[in-house]
mmCIF file of C-alpha atoms in Angstrom:
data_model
loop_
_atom_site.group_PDB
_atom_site.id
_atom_site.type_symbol
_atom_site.label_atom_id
_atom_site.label_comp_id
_atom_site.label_asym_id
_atom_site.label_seq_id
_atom_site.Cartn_x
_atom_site.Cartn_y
_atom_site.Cartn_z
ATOM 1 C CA UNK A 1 0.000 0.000 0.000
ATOM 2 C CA UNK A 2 2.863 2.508 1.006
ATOM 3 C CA UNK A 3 4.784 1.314 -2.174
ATOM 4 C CA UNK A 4 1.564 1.997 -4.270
ATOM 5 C CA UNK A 5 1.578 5.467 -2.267
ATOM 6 C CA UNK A 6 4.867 6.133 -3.426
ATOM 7 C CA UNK A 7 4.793 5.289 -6.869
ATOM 8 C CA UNK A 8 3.902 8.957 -9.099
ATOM 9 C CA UNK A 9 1.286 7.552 -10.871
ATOM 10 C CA UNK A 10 -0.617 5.608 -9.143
ATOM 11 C CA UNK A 11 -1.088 9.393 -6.825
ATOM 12 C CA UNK A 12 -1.694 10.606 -10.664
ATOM 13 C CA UNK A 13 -4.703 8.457 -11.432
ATOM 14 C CA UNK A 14 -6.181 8.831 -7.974
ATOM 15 C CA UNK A 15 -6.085 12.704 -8.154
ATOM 16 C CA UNK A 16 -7.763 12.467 -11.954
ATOM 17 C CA UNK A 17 -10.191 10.360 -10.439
ATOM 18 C CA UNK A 18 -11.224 12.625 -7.632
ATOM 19 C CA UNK A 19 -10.998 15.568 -9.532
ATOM 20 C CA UNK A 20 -13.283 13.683 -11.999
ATOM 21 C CA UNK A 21 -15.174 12.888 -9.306
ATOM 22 C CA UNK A 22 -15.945 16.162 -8.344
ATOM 23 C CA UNK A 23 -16.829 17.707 -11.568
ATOM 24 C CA UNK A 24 -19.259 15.192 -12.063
ATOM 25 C CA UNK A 25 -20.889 16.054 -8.751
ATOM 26 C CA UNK A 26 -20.430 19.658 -9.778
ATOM 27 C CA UNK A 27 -22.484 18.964 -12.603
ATOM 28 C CA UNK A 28 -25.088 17.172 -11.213
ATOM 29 C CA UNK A 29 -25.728 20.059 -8.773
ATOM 30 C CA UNK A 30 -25.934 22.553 -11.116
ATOM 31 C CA UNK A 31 -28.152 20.151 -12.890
ATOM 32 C CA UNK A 32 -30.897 19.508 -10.255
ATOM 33 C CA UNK A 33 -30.839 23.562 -9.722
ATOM 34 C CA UNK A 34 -31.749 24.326 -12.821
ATOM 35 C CA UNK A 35 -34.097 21.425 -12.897
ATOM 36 C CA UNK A 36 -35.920 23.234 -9.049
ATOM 37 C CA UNK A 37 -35.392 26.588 -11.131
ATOM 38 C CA UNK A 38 -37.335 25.475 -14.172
ATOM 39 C CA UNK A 39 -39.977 23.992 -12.117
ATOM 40 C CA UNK A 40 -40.723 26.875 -9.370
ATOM 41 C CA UNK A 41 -40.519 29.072 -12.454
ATOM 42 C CA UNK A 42 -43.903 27.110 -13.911
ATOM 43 C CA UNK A 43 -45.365 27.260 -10.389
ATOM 44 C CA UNK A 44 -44.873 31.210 -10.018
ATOM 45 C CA UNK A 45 -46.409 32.124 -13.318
ATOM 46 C CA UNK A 46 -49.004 29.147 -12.811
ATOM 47 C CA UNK A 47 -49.810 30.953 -9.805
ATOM 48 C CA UNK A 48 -49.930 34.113 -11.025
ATOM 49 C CA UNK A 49 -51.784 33.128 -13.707
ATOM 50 C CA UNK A 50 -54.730 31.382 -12.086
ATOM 51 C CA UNK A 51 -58.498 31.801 -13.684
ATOM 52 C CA UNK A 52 -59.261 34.264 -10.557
ATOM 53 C CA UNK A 53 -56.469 36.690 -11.392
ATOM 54 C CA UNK A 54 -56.980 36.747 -14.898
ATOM 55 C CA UNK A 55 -60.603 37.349 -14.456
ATOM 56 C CA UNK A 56 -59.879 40.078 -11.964
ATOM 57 C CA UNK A 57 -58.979 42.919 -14.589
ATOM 58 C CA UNK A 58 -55.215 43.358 -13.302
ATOM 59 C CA UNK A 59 -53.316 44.414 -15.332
ATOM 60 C CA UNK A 60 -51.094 42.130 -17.562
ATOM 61 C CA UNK A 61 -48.117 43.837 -17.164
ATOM 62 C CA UNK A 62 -47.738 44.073 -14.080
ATOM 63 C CA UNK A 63 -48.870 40.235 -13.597
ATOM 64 C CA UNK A 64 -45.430 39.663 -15.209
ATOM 65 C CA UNK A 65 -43.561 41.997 -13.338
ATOM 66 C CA UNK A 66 -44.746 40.574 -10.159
ATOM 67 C CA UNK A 67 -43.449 37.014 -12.015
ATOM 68 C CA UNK A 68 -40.207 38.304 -12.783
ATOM 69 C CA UNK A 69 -39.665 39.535 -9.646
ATOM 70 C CA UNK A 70 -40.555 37.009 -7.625
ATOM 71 C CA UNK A 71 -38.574 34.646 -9.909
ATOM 72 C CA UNK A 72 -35.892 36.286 -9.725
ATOM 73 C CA UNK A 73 -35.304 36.347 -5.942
ATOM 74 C CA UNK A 74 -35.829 32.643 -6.157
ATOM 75 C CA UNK A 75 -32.846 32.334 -8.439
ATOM 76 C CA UNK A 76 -30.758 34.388 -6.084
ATOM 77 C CA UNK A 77 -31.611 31.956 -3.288
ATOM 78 C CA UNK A 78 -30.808 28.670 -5.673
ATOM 79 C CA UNK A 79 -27.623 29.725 -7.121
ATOM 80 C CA UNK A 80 -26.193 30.443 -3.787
ATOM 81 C CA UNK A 81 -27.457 27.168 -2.429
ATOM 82 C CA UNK A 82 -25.136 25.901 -5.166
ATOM 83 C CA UNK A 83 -22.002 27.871 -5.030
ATOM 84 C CA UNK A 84 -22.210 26.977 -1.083
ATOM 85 C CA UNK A 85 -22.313 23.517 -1.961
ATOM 86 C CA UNK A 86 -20.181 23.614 -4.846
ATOM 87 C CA UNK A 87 -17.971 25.182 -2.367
ATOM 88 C CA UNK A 88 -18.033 22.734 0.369
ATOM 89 C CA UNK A 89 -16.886 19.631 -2.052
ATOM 90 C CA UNK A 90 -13.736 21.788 -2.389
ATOM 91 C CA UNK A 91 -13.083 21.672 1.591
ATOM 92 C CA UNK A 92 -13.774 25.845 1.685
ATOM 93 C CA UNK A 93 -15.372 26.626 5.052
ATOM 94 C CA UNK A 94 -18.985 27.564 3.578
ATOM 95 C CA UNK A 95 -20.527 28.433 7.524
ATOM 96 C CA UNK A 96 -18.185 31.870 7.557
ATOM 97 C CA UNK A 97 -19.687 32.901 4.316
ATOM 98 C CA UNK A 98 -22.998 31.983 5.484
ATOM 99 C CA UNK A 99 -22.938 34.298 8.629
ATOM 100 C CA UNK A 100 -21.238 36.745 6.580
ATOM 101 C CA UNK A 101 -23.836 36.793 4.261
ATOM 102 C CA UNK A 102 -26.510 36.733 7.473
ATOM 103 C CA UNK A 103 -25.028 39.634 8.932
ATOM 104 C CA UNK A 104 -25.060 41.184 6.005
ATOM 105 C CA UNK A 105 -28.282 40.313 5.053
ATOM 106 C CA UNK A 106 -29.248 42.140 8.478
ATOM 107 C CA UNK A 107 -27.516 45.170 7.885
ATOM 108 C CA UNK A 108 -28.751 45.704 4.862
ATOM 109 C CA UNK A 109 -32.435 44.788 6.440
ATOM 110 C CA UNK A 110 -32.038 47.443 8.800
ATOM 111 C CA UNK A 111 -30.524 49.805 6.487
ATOM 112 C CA UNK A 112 -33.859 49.423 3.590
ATOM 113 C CA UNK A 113 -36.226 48.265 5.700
ATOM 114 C CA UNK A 114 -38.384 51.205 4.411
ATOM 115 C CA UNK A 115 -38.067 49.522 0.627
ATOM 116 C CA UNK A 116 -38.624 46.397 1.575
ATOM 117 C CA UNK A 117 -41.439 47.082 3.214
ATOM 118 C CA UNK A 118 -43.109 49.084 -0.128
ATOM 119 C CA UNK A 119 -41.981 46.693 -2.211
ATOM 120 C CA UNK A 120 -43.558 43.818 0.001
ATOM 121 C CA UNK A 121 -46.632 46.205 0.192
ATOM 122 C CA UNK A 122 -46.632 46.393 -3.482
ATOM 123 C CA UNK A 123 -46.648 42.759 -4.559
ATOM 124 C CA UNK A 124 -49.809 42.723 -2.043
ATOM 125 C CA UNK A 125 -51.469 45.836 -3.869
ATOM 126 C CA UNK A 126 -51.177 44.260 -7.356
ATOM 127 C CA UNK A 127 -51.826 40.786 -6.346
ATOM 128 C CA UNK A 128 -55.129 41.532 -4.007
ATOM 129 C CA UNK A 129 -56.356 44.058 -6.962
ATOM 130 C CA UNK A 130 -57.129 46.667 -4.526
ATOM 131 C CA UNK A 131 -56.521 49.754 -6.795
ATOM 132 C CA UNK A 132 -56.412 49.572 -10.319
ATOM 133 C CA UNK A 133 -54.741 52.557 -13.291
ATOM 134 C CA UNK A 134 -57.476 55.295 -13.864
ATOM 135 C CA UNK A 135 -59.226 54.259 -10.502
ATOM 136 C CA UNK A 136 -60.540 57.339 -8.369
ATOM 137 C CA UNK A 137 -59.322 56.466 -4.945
ATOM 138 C CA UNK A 138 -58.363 57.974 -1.295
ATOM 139 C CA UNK A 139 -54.979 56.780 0.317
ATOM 140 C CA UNK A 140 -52.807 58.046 3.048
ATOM 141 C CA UNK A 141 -54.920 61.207 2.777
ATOM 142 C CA UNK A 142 -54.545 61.564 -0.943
ATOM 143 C CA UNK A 143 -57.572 61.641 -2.980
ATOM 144 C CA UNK A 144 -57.614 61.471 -7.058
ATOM 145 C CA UNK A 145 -56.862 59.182 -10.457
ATOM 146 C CA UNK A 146 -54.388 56.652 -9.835
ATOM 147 C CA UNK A 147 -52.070 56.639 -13.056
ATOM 148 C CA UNK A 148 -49.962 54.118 -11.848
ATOM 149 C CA UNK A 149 -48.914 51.557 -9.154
ATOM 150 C CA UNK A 150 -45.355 50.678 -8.872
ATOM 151 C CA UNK A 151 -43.198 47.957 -6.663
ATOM 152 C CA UNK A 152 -41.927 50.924 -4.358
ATOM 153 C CA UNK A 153 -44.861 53.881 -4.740
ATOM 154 C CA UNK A 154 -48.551 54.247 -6.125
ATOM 155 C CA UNK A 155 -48.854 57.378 -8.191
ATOM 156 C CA UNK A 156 -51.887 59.686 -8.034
ATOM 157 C CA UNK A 157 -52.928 62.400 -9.648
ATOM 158 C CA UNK A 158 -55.631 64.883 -7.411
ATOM 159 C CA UNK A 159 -58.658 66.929 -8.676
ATOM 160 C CA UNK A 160 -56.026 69.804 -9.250
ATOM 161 C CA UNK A 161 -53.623 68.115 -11.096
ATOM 162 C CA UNK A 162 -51.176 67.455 -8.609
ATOM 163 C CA UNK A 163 -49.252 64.411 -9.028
ATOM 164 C CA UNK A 164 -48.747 62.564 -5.913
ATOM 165 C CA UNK A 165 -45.868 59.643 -5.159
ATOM 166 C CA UNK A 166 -47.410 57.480 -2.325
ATOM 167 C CA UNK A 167 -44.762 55.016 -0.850
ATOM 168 C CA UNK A 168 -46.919 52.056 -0.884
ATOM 169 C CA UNK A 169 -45.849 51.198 2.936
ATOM 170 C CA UNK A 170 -48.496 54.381 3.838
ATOM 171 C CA UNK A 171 -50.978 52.422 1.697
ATOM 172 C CA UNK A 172 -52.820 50.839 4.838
ATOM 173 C CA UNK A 173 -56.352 51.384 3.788
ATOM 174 C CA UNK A 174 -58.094 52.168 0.415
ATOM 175 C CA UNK A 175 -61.408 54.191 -0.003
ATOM 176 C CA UNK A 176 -62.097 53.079 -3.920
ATOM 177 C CA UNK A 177 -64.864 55.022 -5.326
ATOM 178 C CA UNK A 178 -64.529 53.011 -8.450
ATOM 179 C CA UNK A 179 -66.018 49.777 -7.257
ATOM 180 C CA UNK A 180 -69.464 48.652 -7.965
ATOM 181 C CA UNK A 181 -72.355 51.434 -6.978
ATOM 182 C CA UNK A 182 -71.765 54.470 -5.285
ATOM 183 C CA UNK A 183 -74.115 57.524 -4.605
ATOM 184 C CA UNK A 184 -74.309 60.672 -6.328
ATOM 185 C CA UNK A 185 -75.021 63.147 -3.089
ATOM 186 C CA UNK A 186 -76.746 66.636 -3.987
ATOM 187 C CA UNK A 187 -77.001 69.471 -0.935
ATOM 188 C CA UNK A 188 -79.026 72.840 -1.573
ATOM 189 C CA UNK A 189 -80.882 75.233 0.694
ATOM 190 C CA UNK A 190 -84.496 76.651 0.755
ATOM 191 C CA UNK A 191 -85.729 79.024 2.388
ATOM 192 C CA UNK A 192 -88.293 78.852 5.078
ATOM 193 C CA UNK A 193 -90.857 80.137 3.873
ATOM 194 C CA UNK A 194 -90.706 77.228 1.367
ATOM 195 C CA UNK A 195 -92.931 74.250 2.291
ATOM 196 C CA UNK A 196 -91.293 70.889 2.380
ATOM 197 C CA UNK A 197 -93.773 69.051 0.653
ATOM 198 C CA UNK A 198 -93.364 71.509 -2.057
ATOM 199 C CA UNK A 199 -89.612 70.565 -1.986
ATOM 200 C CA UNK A 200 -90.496 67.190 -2.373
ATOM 201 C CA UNK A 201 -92.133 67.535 -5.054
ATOM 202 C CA UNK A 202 -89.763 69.555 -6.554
ATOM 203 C CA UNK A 203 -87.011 66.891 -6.077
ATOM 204 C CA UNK A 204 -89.433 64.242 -7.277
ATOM 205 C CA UNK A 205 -89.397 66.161 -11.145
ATOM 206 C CA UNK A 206 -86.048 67.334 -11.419
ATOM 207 C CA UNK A 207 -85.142 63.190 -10.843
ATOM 208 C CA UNK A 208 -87.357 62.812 -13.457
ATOM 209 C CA UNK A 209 -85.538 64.835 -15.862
ATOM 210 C CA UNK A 210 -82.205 64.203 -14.867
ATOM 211 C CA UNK A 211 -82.603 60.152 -14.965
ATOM 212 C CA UNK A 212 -83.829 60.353 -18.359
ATOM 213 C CA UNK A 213 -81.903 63.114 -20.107
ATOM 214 C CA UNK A 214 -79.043 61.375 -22.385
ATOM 215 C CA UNK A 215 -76.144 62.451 -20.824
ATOM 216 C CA UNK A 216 -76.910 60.717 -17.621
ATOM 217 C CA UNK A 217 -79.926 58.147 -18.335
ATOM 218 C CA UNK A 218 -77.456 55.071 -18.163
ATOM 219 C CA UNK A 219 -75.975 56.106 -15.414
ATOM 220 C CA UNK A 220 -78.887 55.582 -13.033
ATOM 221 C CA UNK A 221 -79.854 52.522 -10.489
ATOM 222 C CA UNK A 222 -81.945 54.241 -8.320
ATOM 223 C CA UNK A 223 -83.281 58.122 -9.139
ATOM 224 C CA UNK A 224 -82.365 61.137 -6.871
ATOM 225 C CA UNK A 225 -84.842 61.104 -3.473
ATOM 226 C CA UNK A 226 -85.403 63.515 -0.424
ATOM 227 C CA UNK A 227 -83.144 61.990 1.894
ATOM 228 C CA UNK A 228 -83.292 64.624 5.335
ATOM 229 C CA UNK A 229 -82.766 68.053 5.949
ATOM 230 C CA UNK A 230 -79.485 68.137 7.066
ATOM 231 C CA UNK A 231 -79.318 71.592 9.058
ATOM 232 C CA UNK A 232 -81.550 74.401 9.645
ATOM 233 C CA UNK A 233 -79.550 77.864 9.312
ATOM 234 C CA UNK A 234 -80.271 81.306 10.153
ATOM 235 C CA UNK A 235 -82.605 82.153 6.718
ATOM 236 C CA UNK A 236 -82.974 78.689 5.289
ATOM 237 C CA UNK A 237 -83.019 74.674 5.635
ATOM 238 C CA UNK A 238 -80.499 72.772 3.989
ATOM 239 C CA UNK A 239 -81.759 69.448 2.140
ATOM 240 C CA UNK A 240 -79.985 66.507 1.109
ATOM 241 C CA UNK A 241 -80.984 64.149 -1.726
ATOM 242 C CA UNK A 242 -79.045 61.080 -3.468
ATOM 243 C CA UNK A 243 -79.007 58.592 -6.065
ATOM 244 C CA UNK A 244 -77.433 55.164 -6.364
ATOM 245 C CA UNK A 245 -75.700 55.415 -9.341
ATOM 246 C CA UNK A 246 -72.759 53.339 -11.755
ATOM 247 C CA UNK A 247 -69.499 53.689 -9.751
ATOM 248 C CA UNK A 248 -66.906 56.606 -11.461
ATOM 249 C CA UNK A 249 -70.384 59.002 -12.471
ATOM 250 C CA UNK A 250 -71.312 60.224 -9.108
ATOM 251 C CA UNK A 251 -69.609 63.769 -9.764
ATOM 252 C CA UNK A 252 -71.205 64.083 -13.354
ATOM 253 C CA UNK A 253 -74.752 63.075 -12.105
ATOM 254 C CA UNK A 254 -74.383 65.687 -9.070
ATOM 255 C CA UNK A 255 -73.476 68.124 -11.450
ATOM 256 C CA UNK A 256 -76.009 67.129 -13.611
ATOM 257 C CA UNK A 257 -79.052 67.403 -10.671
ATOM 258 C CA UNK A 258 -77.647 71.037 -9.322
ATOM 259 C CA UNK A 259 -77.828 72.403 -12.256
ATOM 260 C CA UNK A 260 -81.151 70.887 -13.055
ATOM 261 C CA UNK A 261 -82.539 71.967 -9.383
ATOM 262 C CA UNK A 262 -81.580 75.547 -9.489
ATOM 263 C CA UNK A 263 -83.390 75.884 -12.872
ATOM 264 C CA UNK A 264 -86.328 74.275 -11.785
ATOM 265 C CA UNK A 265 -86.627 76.881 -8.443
ATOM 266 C CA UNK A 266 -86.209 79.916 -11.017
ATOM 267 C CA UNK A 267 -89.403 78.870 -12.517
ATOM 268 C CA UNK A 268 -90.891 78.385 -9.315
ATOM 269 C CA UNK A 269 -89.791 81.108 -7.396
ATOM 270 C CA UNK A 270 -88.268 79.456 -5.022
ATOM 271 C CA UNK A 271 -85.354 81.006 -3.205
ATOM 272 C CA UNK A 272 -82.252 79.769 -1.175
ATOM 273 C CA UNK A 273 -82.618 82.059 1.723
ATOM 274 C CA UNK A 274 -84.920 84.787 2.546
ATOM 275 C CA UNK A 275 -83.652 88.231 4.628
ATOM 276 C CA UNK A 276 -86.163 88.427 7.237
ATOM 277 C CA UNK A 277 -85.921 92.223 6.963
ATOM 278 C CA UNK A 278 -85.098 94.130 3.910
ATOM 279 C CA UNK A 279 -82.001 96.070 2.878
ATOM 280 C CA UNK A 280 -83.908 99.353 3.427
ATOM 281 C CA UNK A 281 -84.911 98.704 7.190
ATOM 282 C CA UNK A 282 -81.216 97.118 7.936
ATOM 283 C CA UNK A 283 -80.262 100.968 6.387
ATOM 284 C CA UNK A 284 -82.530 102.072 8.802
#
């Protein structure tokens, strides 16, 4: 056995044959990751791809973004499962690198915690479908059009045309005014000596008019009704009606009924507050 030791080729042979050895394990690792790769790639866009998001109107794009990215991170994870192991076959030390890589891993946690945290938020966003491009929504206090939601920030545009970059981590609750029925809510003030029945009636025929005039008509579920008077001032009573109406055309059918109302008490003489004394006797 020593002699065999000794001789230069025998050491030869055995050193090929390790070194073959190890390639072929080499390869077969590298193998069976791309194998795990390929097949958690077909999950993730299965997944993404199921009948309920596809019927859910999110859109496509950002389906595959959300694909890519997640694949991606799982690729970062395999290939350094792989180099590790690759790695340990060659008698490196793999457990420094690993706690190197932990502690840098936490450093770099606590150093972008902030992205992380929108970037986890927007995944959630896009996946759960709660706001959708051209969407009129309120979030974190901002209210307008969303033009577009992003991994790190959700981008709004306001009634002024303000453009506002949300970090999605301040995206803890959404008020979406685009989804299914809303109400179309209409405030005006008559004055007292105005009976309410009269108002009633008043609110009954401007409905009328506004639920079938062709600007509005397919708007409508329910038409405009007296719904209270919602506060009695010094020369006048404030009344509120409202419609149930198709979700993004509650301003236009508001508009639509004010303008309709105030017409309607011009022809009937009906005024928004009456002075209880006239200008002359206030003079006086």
């Amino acid at each position: 056995m020593i002699e065999e030791l000794e001789n230069p080729e025998y050491l030869q042979g055995l050193v090929k044959n390790r070194l073959l050895a190890q390639i072929i394990s080499i390869g077969i690792i590298i193998i069976i990751g791309l194998v795990v790769l390929s097949l958690l790639k077909k999950v993730i866009r299965k997944v993404l791809k199921r009948k309920e998001l596809a019927q859910s109107s999110v859109n496509v794009n950002k389906l595959e973004t959300v694909s890519k990215a997640v694949y991606s991170l799982v690729r970062v994870v395999v290939f350094f499962i792989i180099i590790t192991l690759i790695l340990d076959m060659f008698g490196i030390n793999t457990s420094t690198i690993i706690a190197t890589a932990g502690v840098g891993g936490i450093a770099l946690a606590l150093g972008t915690q902030t992205i992380i945290e929108d970037f986890i938020m927007g995944v959630f966003i896009i996946l759960d479908d709660r706001i959708r491009v051209g969407e009129w929504v309120k979030v974190a206090g901002i209210e307008g059009e969303v033009e577009s939601v992003e991994f790190r920030a959700t981008k709004i545009r306001d009634f002024n045309g303000s453009l506002h970059i949300v970090p999605n981590s301040q995206i803890k609750s959404v008020q979406n005014f685009d989804r299914g029925y809303q109400y179309a809510e209409v405030y005006f003030n008559v004055s007292y000596e105005t009976k309410l029945d009269e108002v009633k009636k008043m609110i009954e025929d401007v409905s009328k008019k506004v639920a079938e005039a062709e600007e509005t008509k397919t708007y409508f579920k329910e038409n405009f009704y007296f719904f209270e008077i919602s506060e009695f001032k010094d020369f006048s009573y404030r009344v509120k009606v409202m419609a149930k109406v198709e979700h993004g055309s509650q301003w236009l059918v508001a508009r639509a009924f004010k303008e309709a109302i105030k017409v309607e008490m011009e022809k009937k003489g009906i005024k928004s507050a009456l002075l209880e004394r006239s200008y002359e006797e206030i003079q006086d």
